[in-house]
Amino acid sequence: YSTMEFAESYFSNYIYGSKLPDFNSLLAAFGIEISVANPEHPTLGARIVAKDQGWQIATNPIQGSGLYKAGFSKGDLILSINGQPLTKEIGVQDFLKNFKPGETLDVDYSRFGKTSKKQVTLGSDPSFKTQLMTDIDKKTRARRDAWLVRDKK
């Protein structure tokens, strides 16, 4: 069904690597477009949980994110950013809205009881949004309807 070249390329890109398919072209065939939802919103690159004494990194940082590039790990406790102490009363998103993607922050943190300081460059929110295209031909609309519209029988 396929060639060795296709198999090697597929495994190299999608199994061993982390390359994603071109979702835009795949979904366009069904009259659906995908785009970054909030590119102007900054992110540290991991789920953060506010604690009494700081913000804990609750998940492994996303590969390529600011936290990842700076060497942070799940479980690290962020104590302050740019000298401002962090507590659970300070919401992560509320705090970050004062910054822009690309800005570099000084981060004091604790790992296994030892405190250190690193710099983290904020990334853009990687969340995606999808929407139905309105200017599509009949064939594309029929394909999309066959996939998404429930039979009304």
mmCIF file with all atom_site columns, C-alpha atoms in Angstrom:
data_model
loop_
_atom_site.group_PDB
_atom_site.id
_atom_site.type_symbol
_atom_site.label_atom_id
_atom_site.label_alt_id
_atom_site.label_comp_id
_atom_site.label_asym_id
_atom_site.label_entity_id
_atom_site.label_seq_id
_atom_site.pdbx_PDB_ins_code
_atom_site.Cartn_x
_atom_site.Cartn_y
_atom_site.Cartn_z
_atom_site.occupancy
_atom_site.B_iso_or_equiv
_atom_site.pdbx_formal_charge
_atom_site.auth_seq_id
_atom_site.auth_comp_id
_atom_site.auth_asym_id
_atom_site.auth_atom_id
_atom_site.pdbx_PDB_model_num
ATOM 1   C CA . TYR A 1 1   ? 0.000   0.000  0.000  1.00 0.00 ? 1   TYR A CA 1
ATOM 2   C CA . SER A 1 2   ? 2.951   2.343  0.460  1.00 0.00 ? 2   SER A CA 1
ATOM 3   C CA . THR A 1 3   ? 6.599   2.641  -0.342 1.00 0.00 ? 3   THR A CA 1
ATOM 4   C CA . MET A 1 4   ? 9.537   2.297  2.033  1.00 0.00 ? 4   MET A CA 1
ATOM 5   C CA . GLU A 1 5   ? 10.285  5.992  1.419  1.00 0.00 ? 5   GLU A CA 1
ATOM 6   C CA . PHE A 1 6   ? 6.783   6.952  2.604  1.00 0.00 ? 6   PHE A CA 1
ATOM 7   C CA . ALA A 1 7   ? 7.069   4.720  5.677  1.00 0.00 ? 7   ALA A CA 1
ATOM 8   C CA . GLU A 1 8   ? 10.480  6.099  6.655  1.00 0.00 ? 8   GLU A CA 1
ATOM 9   C CA . SER A 1 9   ? 9.275   9.678  6.192  1.00 0.00 ? 9   SER A CA 1
ATOM 10  C CA . TYR A 1 10  ? 6.071   9.047  8.151  1.00 0.00 ? 10  TYR A CA 1
ATOM 11  C CA . PHE A 1 11  ? 7.805   7.373  11.091 1.00 0.00 ? 11  PHE A CA 1
ATOM 12  C CA . SER A 1 12  ? 10.589  9.951  11.150 1.00 0.00 ? 12  SER A CA 1
ATOM 13  C CA . ASN A 1 13  ? 8.159   12.896 11.174 1.00 0.00 ? 13  ASN A CA 1
ATOM 14  C CA . TYR A 1 14  ? 5.140   11.674 13.139 1.00 0.00 ? 14  TYR A CA 1
ATOM 15  C CA . ILE A 1 15  ? 6.179   8.705  15.287 1.00 0.00 ? 15  ILE A CA 1
ATOM 16  C CA . TYR A 1 16  ? 9.778   9.373  16.328 1.00 0.00 ? 16  TYR A CA 1
ATOM 17  C CA . GLY A 1 17  ? 9.530   13.142 15.830 1.00 0.00 ? 17  GLY A CA 1
ATOM 18  C CA . SER A 1 18  ? 6.802   15.518 16.867 1.00 0.00 ? 18  SER A CA 1
ATOM 19  C CA . LYS A 1 19  ? 5.852   17.016 13.525 1.00 0.00 ? 19  LYS A CA 1
ATOM 20  C CA . LEU A 1 20  ? 2.119   17.518 13.084 1.00 0.00 ? 20  LEU A CA 1
ATOM 21  C CA . PRO A 1 21  ? 0.137   17.048 9.890  1.00 0.00 ? 21  PRO A CA 1
ATOM 22  C CA . ASP A 1 22  ? -0.924  20.159 7.972  1.00 0.00 ? 22  ASP A CA 1
ATOM 23  C CA . PHE A 1 23  ? -4.342  20.435 9.631  1.00 0.00 ? 23  PHE A CA 1
ATOM 24  C CA . ASN A 1 24  ? -5.233  23.567 7.664  1.00 0.00 ? 24  ASN A CA 1
ATOM 25  C CA . SER A 1 25  ? -5.171  21.779 4.317  1.00 0.00 ? 25  SER A CA 1
ATOM 26  C CA . LEU A 1 26  ? -6.800  18.640 5.728  1.00 0.00 ? 26  LEU A CA 1
ATOM 27  C CA . LEU A 1 27  ? -9.705  20.535 7.304  1.00 0.00 ? 27  LEU A CA 1
ATOM 28  C CA . ALA A 1 28  ? -10.078 22.973 4.387  1.00 0.00 ? 28  ALA A CA 1
ATOM 29  C CA . ALA A 1 29  ? -11.312 20.027 2.317  1.00 0.00 ? 29  ALA A CA 1
ATOM 30  C CA . PHE A 1 30  ? -14.305 20.037 4.699  1.00 0.00 ? 30  PHE A CA 1
ATOM 31  C CA . GLY A 1 31  ? -14.772 23.800 4.824  1.00 0.00 ? 31  GLY A CA 1
ATOM 32  C CA . ILE A 1 32  ? -13.182 24.214 8.245  1.00 0.00 ? 32  ILE A CA 1
ATOM 33  C CA . GLU A 1 33  ? -10.318 26.519 9.121  1.00 0.00 ? 33  GLU A CA 1
ATOM 34  C CA . ILE A 1 34  ? -8.019  26.314 12.113 1.00 0.00 ? 34  ILE A CA 1
ATOM 35  C CA . SER A 1 35  ? -5.988  29.166 13.557 1.00 0.00 ? 35  SER A CA 1
ATOM 36  C CA . VAL A 1 36  ? -4.222  30.260 16.717 1.00 0.00 ? 36  VAL A CA 1
ATOM 37  C CA . ALA A 1 37  ? -6.899  31.533 19.096 1.00 0.00 ? 37  ALA A CA 1
ATOM 38  C CA . ASN A 1 38  ? -5.029  34.151 21.128 1.00 0.00 ? 38  ASN A CA 1
ATOM 39  C CA . PRO A 1 39  ? -1.541  34.835 19.753 1.00 0.00 ? 39  PRO A CA 1
ATOM 40  C CA . GLU A 1 40  ? -1.341  38.106 21.730 1.00 0.00 ? 40  GLU A CA 1
ATOM 41  C CA . HIS A 1 41  ? -1.776  36.309 25.084 1.00 0.00 ? 41  HIS A CA 1
ATOM 42  C CA . PRO A 1 42  ? 1.492   35.387 26.831 1.00 0.00 ? 42  PRO A CA 1
ATOM 43  C CA . THR A 1 43  ? 2.169   31.976 28.342 1.00 0.00 ? 43  THR A CA 1
ATOM 44  C CA . LEU A 1 44  ? 4.869   30.380 30.445 1.00 0.00 ? 44  LEU A CA 1
ATOM 45  C CA . GLY A 1 45  ? 4.291   27.065 28.690 1.00 0.00 ? 45  GLY A CA 1
ATOM 46  C CA . ALA A 1 46  ? 2.887   24.757 31.371 1.00 0.00 ? 46  ALA A CA 1
ATOM 47  C CA . ARG A 1 47  ? -0.145  24.425 33.614 1.00 0.00 ? 47  ARG A CA 1
ATOM 48  C CA . ILE A 1 48  ? 0.510   26.437 36.755 1.00 0.00 ? 48  ILE A CA 1
ATOM 49  C CA . VAL A 1 49  ? -1.274  25.946 40.087 1.00 0.00 ? 49  VAL A CA 1
ATOM 50  C CA . ALA A 1 50  ? -1.270  28.847 42.546 1.00 0.00 ? 50  ALA A CA 1
ATOM 51  C CA . LYS A 1 51  ? -0.180  27.794 46.048 1.00 0.00 ? 51  LYS A CA 1
ATOM 52  C CA . ASP A 1 52  ? 0.168   29.741 49.319 1.00 0.00 ? 52  ASP A CA 1
ATOM 53  C CA . GLN A 1 53  ? 3.912   30.196 48.880 1.00 0.00 ? 53  GLN A CA 1
ATOM 54  C CA . GLY A 1 54  ? 4.123   30.501 45.070 1.00 0.00 ? 54  GLY A CA 1
ATOM 55  C CA . TRP A 1 55  ? 3.063   29.000 41.764 1.00 0.00 ? 55  TRP A CA 1
ATOM 56  C CA . GLN A 1 56  ? 3.757   25.317 41.202 1.00 0.00 ? 56  GLN A CA 1
ATOM 57  C CA . ILE A 1 57  ? 4.441   23.951 37.740 1.00 0.00 ? 57  ILE A CA 1
ATOM 58  C CA . ALA A 1 58  ? 1.810   21.195 37.594 1.00 0.00 ? 58  ALA A CA 1
ATOM 59  C CA . THR A 1 59  ? 2.691   19.657 34.220 1.00 0.00 ? 59  THR A CA 1
ATOM 60  C CA . ASN A 1 60  ? 5.841   19.094 32.244 1.00 0.00 ? 60  ASN A CA 1
ATOM 61  C CA . PRO A 1 61  ? 6.574   22.299 30.320 1.00 0.00 ? 61  PRO A CA 1
ATOM 62  C CA . ILE A 1 62  ? 5.601   22.209 26.663 1.00 0.00 ? 62  ILE A CA 1
ATOM 63  C CA . GLN A 1 63  ? 8.593   21.439 24.474 1.00 0.00 ? 63  GLN A CA 1
ATOM 64  C CA . GLY A 1 64  ? 9.977   24.700 23.094 1.00 0.00 ? 64  GLY A CA 1
ATOM 65  C CA . SER A 1 65  ? 8.162   26.903 25.661 1.00 0.00 ? 65  SER A CA 1
ATOM 66  C CA . GLY A 1 66  ? 9.892   29.504 27.826 1.00 0.00 ? 66  GLY A CA 1
ATOM 67  C CA . LEU A 1 67  ? 9.820   27.258 30.900 1.00 0.00 ? 67  LEU A CA 1
ATOM 68  C CA . TYR A 1 68  ? 11.141  24.322 28.854 1.00 0.00 ? 68  TYR A CA 1
ATOM 69  C CA . LYS A 1 69  ? 14.003  26.326 27.327 1.00 0.00 ? 69  LYS A CA 1
ATOM 70  C CA . ALA A 1 70  ? 14.956  27.685 30.767 1.00 0.00 ? 70  ALA A CA 1
ATOM 71  C CA . GLY A 1 71  ? 15.141  24.142 32.187 1.00 0.00 ? 71  GLY A CA 1
ATOM 72  C CA . PHE A 1 72  ? 12.131  24.176 34.508 1.00 0.00 ? 72  PHE A CA 1
ATOM 73  C CA . SER A 1 73  ? 10.435  20.923 35.518 1.00 0.00 ? 73  SER A CA 1
ATOM 74  C CA . LYS A 1 74  ? 7.107   19.721 36.804 1.00 0.00 ? 74  LYS A CA 1
ATOM 75  C CA . GLY A 1 75  ? 6.998   20.350 40.545 1.00 0.00 ? 75  GLY A CA 1
ATOM 76  C CA . ASP A 1 76  ? 9.206   23.449 40.548 1.00 0.00 ? 76  ASP A CA 1
ATOM 77  C CA . LEU A 1 77  ? 7.763   26.251 42.670 1.00 0.00 ? 77  LEU A CA 1
ATOM 78  C CA . ILE A 1 78  ? 7.925   29.755 41.182 1.00 0.00 ? 78  ILE A CA 1
ATOM 79  C CA . LEU A 1 79  ? 8.402   32.121 44.118 1.00 0.00 ? 79  LEU A CA 1
ATOM 80  C CA . SER A 1 80  ? 8.554   35.490 42.358 1.00 0.00 ? 80  SER A CA 1
ATOM 81  C CA . ILE A 1 81  ? 8.614   37.052 38.921 1.00 0.00 ? 81  ILE A CA 1
ATOM 82  C CA . ASN A 1 82  ? 10.559  40.279 38.351 1.00 0.00 ? 82  ASN A CA 1
ATOM 83  C CA . GLY A 1 83  ? 10.843  40.600 42.137 1.00 0.00 ? 83  GLY A CA 1
ATOM 84  C CA . GLN A 1 84  ? 7.105   40.322 42.844 1.00 0.00 ? 84  GLN A CA 1
ATOM 85  C CA . PRO A 1 85  ? 6.304   37.495 45.290 1.00 0.00 ? 85  PRO A CA 1
ATOM 86  C CA . LEU A 1 86  ? 3.588   35.136 44.036 1.00 0.00 ? 86  LEU A CA 1
ATOM 87  C CA . THR A 1 87  ? 0.772   33.614 46.074 1.00 0.00 ? 87  THR A CA 1
ATOM 88  C CA . LYS A 1 88  ? -2.525  31.902 45.360 1.00 0.00 ? 88  LYS A CA 1
ATOM 89  C CA . GLU A 1 89  ? -4.242  35.310 45.629 1.00 0.00 ? 89  GLU A CA 1
ATOM 90  C CA . ILE A 1 90  ? -2.425  36.364 42.440 1.00 0.00 ? 90  ILE A CA 1
ATOM 91  C CA . GLY A 1 91  ? -4.029  34.708 39.432 1.00 0.00 ? 91  GLY A CA 1
ATOM 92  C CA . VAL A 1 92  ? -1.611  33.426 36.808 1.00 0.00 ? 92  VAL A CA 1
ATOM 93  C CA . GLN A 1 93  ? -3.546  34.802 33.815 1.00 0.00 ? 93  GLN A CA 1
ATOM 94  C CA . ASP A 1 94  ? -4.260  38.118 35.552 1.00 0.00 ? 94  ASP A CA 1
ATOM 95  C CA . PHE A 1 95  ? -0.558  38.514 36.310 1.00 0.00 ? 95  PHE A CA 1
ATOM 96  C CA . LEU A 1 96  ? 0.623   37.519 32.832 1.00 0.00 ? 96  LEU A CA 1
ATOM 97  C CA . LYS A 1 97  ? -1.753  39.904 31.032 1.00 0.00 ? 97  LYS A CA 1
ATOM 98  C CA . ASN A 1 98  ? 0.644   42.695 32.075 1.00 0.00 ? 98  ASN A CA 1
ATOM 99  C CA . PHE A 1 99  ? 3.246   41.250 29.693 1.00 0.00 ? 99  PHE A CA 1
ATOM 100 C CA . LYS A 1 100 ? 3.556   40.394 25.995 1.00 0.00 ? 100 LYS A CA 1
ATOM 101 C CA . PRO A 1 101 ? 4.868   37.308 24.234 1.00 0.00 ? 101 PRO A CA 1
ATOM 102 C CA . GLY A 1 102 ? 8.609   37.675 23.722 1.00 0.00 ? 102 GLY A CA 1
ATOM 103 C CA . GLU A 1 103 ? 9.237   39.540 26.989 1.00 0.00 ? 103 GLU A CA 1
ATOM 104 C CA . THR A 1 104 ? 11.857  38.049 29.303 1.00 0.00 ? 104 THR A CA 1
ATOM 105 C CA . LEU A 1 105 ? 11.107  37.670 33.013 1.00 0.00 ? 105 LEU A CA 1
ATOM 106 C CA . ASP A 1 106 ? 13.397  37.119 36.009 1.00 0.00 ? 106 ASP A CA 1
ATOM 107 C CA . VAL A 1 107 ? 12.036  34.089 37.859 1.00 0.00 ? 107 VAL A CA 1
ATOM 108 C CA . ASP A 1 108 ? 12.985  33.055 41.397 1.00 0.00 ? 108 ASP A CA 1
ATOM 109 C CA . TYR A 1 109 ? 12.049  29.440 42.080 1.00 0.00 ? 109 TYR A CA 1
ATOM 110 C CA . SER A 1 110 ? 12.533  26.515 44.390 1.00 0.00 ? 110 SER A CA 1
ATOM 111 C CA . ARG A 1 111 ? 13.385  22.949 43.413 1.00 0.00 ? 111 ARG A CA 1
ATOM 112 C CA . PHE A 1 112 ? 13.754  20.310 46.120 1.00 0.00 ? 112 PHE A CA 1
ATOM 113 C CA . GLY A 1 113 ? 14.092  23.077 48.729 1.00 0.00 ? 113 GLY A CA 1
ATOM 114 C CA . LYS A 1 114 ? 16.937  24.895 46.933 1.00 0.00 ? 114 LYS A CA 1
ATOM 115 C CA . THR A 1 115 ? 16.177  28.378 45.547 1.00 0.00 ? 115 THR A CA 1
ATOM 116 C CA . SER A 1 116 ? 17.609  29.678 42.283 1.00 0.00 ? 116 SER A CA 1
ATOM 117 C CA . LYS A 1 117 ? 16.950  32.310 39.631 1.00 0.00 ? 117 LYS A CA 1
ATOM 118 C CA . LYS A 1 118 ? 16.478  31.940 35.868 1.00 0.00 ? 118 LYS A CA 1
ATOM 119 C CA . GLN A 1 119 ? 15.205  34.036 33.012 1.00 0.00 ? 119 GLN A CA 1
ATOM 120 C CA . VAL A 1 120 ? 12.126  32.918 31.089 1.00 0.00 ? 120 VAL A CA 1
ATOM 121 C CA . THR A 1 121 ? 10.937  34.336 27.777 1.00 0.00 ? 121 THR A CA 1
ATOM 122 C CA . LEU A 1 122 ? 7.166   34.317 27.440 1.00 0.00 ? 122 LEU A CA 1
ATOM 123 C CA . GLY A 1 123 ? 5.644   32.540 24.464 1.00 0.00 ? 123 GLY A CA 1
ATOM 124 C CA . SER A 1 124 ? 2.304   32.998 22.719 1.00 0.00 ? 124 SER A CA 1
ATOM 125 C CA . ASP A 1 125 ? -0.757  31.059 23.839 1.00 0.00 ? 125 ASP A CA 1
ATOM 126 C CA . PRO A 1 126 ? -0.695  27.917 21.653 1.00 0.00 ? 126 PRO A CA 1
ATOM 127 C CA . SER A 1 127 ? -4.464  27.319 21.850 1.00 0.00 ? 127 SER A CA 1
ATOM 128 C CA . PHE A 1 128 ? -6.260  26.781 18.564 1.00 0.00 ? 128 PHE A CA 1
ATOM 129 C CA . LYS A 1 129 ? -9.733  27.668 17.372 1.00 0.00 ? 129 LYS A CA 1
ATOM 130 C CA . THR A 1 130 ? -11.736 26.204 14.517 1.00 0.00 ? 130 THR A CA 1
ATOM 131 C CA . GLN A 1 131 ? -14.510 27.770 12.539 1.00 0.00 ? 131 GLN A CA 1
ATOM 132 C CA . LEU A 1 132 ? -16.685 26.831 9.638  1.00 0.00 ? 132 LEU A CA 1
ATOM 133 C CA . MET A 1 133 ? -15.846 28.531 6.358  1.00 0.00 ? 133 MET A CA 1
ATOM 134 C CA . THR A 1 134 ? -18.804 30.291 4.762  1.00 0.00 ? 134 THR A CA 1
ATOM 135 C CA . ASP A 1 135 ? -17.522 30.830 1.228  1.00 0.00 ? 135 ASP A CA 1
ATOM 136 C CA . ILE A 1 136 ? -17.225 27.193 0.062  1.00 0.00 ? 136 ILE A CA 1
ATOM 137 C CA . ASP A 1 137 ? -18.444 25.276 -2.978 1.00 0.00 ? 137 ASP A CA 1
ATOM 138 C CA . LYS A 1 138 ? -21.313 22.778 -2.917 1.00 0.00 ? 138 LYS A CA 1
ATOM 139 C CA . LYS A 1 139 ? -19.027 19.745 -3.002 1.00 0.00 ? 139 LYS A CA 1
ATOM 140 C CA . THR A 1 140 ? -17.093 20.922 0.069  1.00 0.00 ? 140 THR A CA 1
ATOM 141 C CA . ARG A 1 141 ? -20.317 21.782 1.915  1.00 0.00 ? 141 ARG A CA 1
ATOM 142 C CA . ALA A 1 142 ? -21.743 18.329 1.127  1.00 0.00 ? 142 ALA A CA 1
ATOM 143 C CA . ARG A 1 143 ? -18.533 16.685 2.379  1.00 0.00 ? 143 ARG A CA 1
ATOM 144 C CA . ARG A 1 144 ? -18.680 18.728 5.603  1.00 0.00 ? 144 ARG A CA 1
ATOM 145 C CA . ASP A 1 145 ? -22.388 18.045 6.121  1.00 0.00 ? 145 ASP A CA 1
ATOM 146 C CA . ALA A 1 146 ? -21.854 14.320 5.608  1.00 0.00 ? 146 ALA A CA 1
ATOM 147 C CA . TRP A 1 147 ? -19.223 14.429 8.327  1.00 0.00 ? 147 TRP A CA 1
ATOM 148 C CA . LEU A 1 148 ? -20.751 16.865 10.830 1.00 0.00 ? 148 LEU A CA 1
ATOM 149 C CA . VAL A 1 149 ? -24.509 17.063 10.325 1.00 0.00 ? 149 VAL A CA 1
ATOM 150 C CA . ARG A 1 150 ? -26.530 14.416 12.090 1.00 0.00 ? 150 ARG A CA 1
ATOM 151 C CA . ASP A 1 151 ? -29.121 12.619 9.999  1.00 0.00 ? 151 ASP A CA 1
ATOM 152 C CA . LYS A 1 152 ? -32.554 14.038 10.882 1.00 0.00 ? 152 LYS A CA 1
ATOM 153 C CA . LYS A 1 153 ? -34.497 10.840 10.175 1.00 0.00 ? 153 LYS A CA 1
#
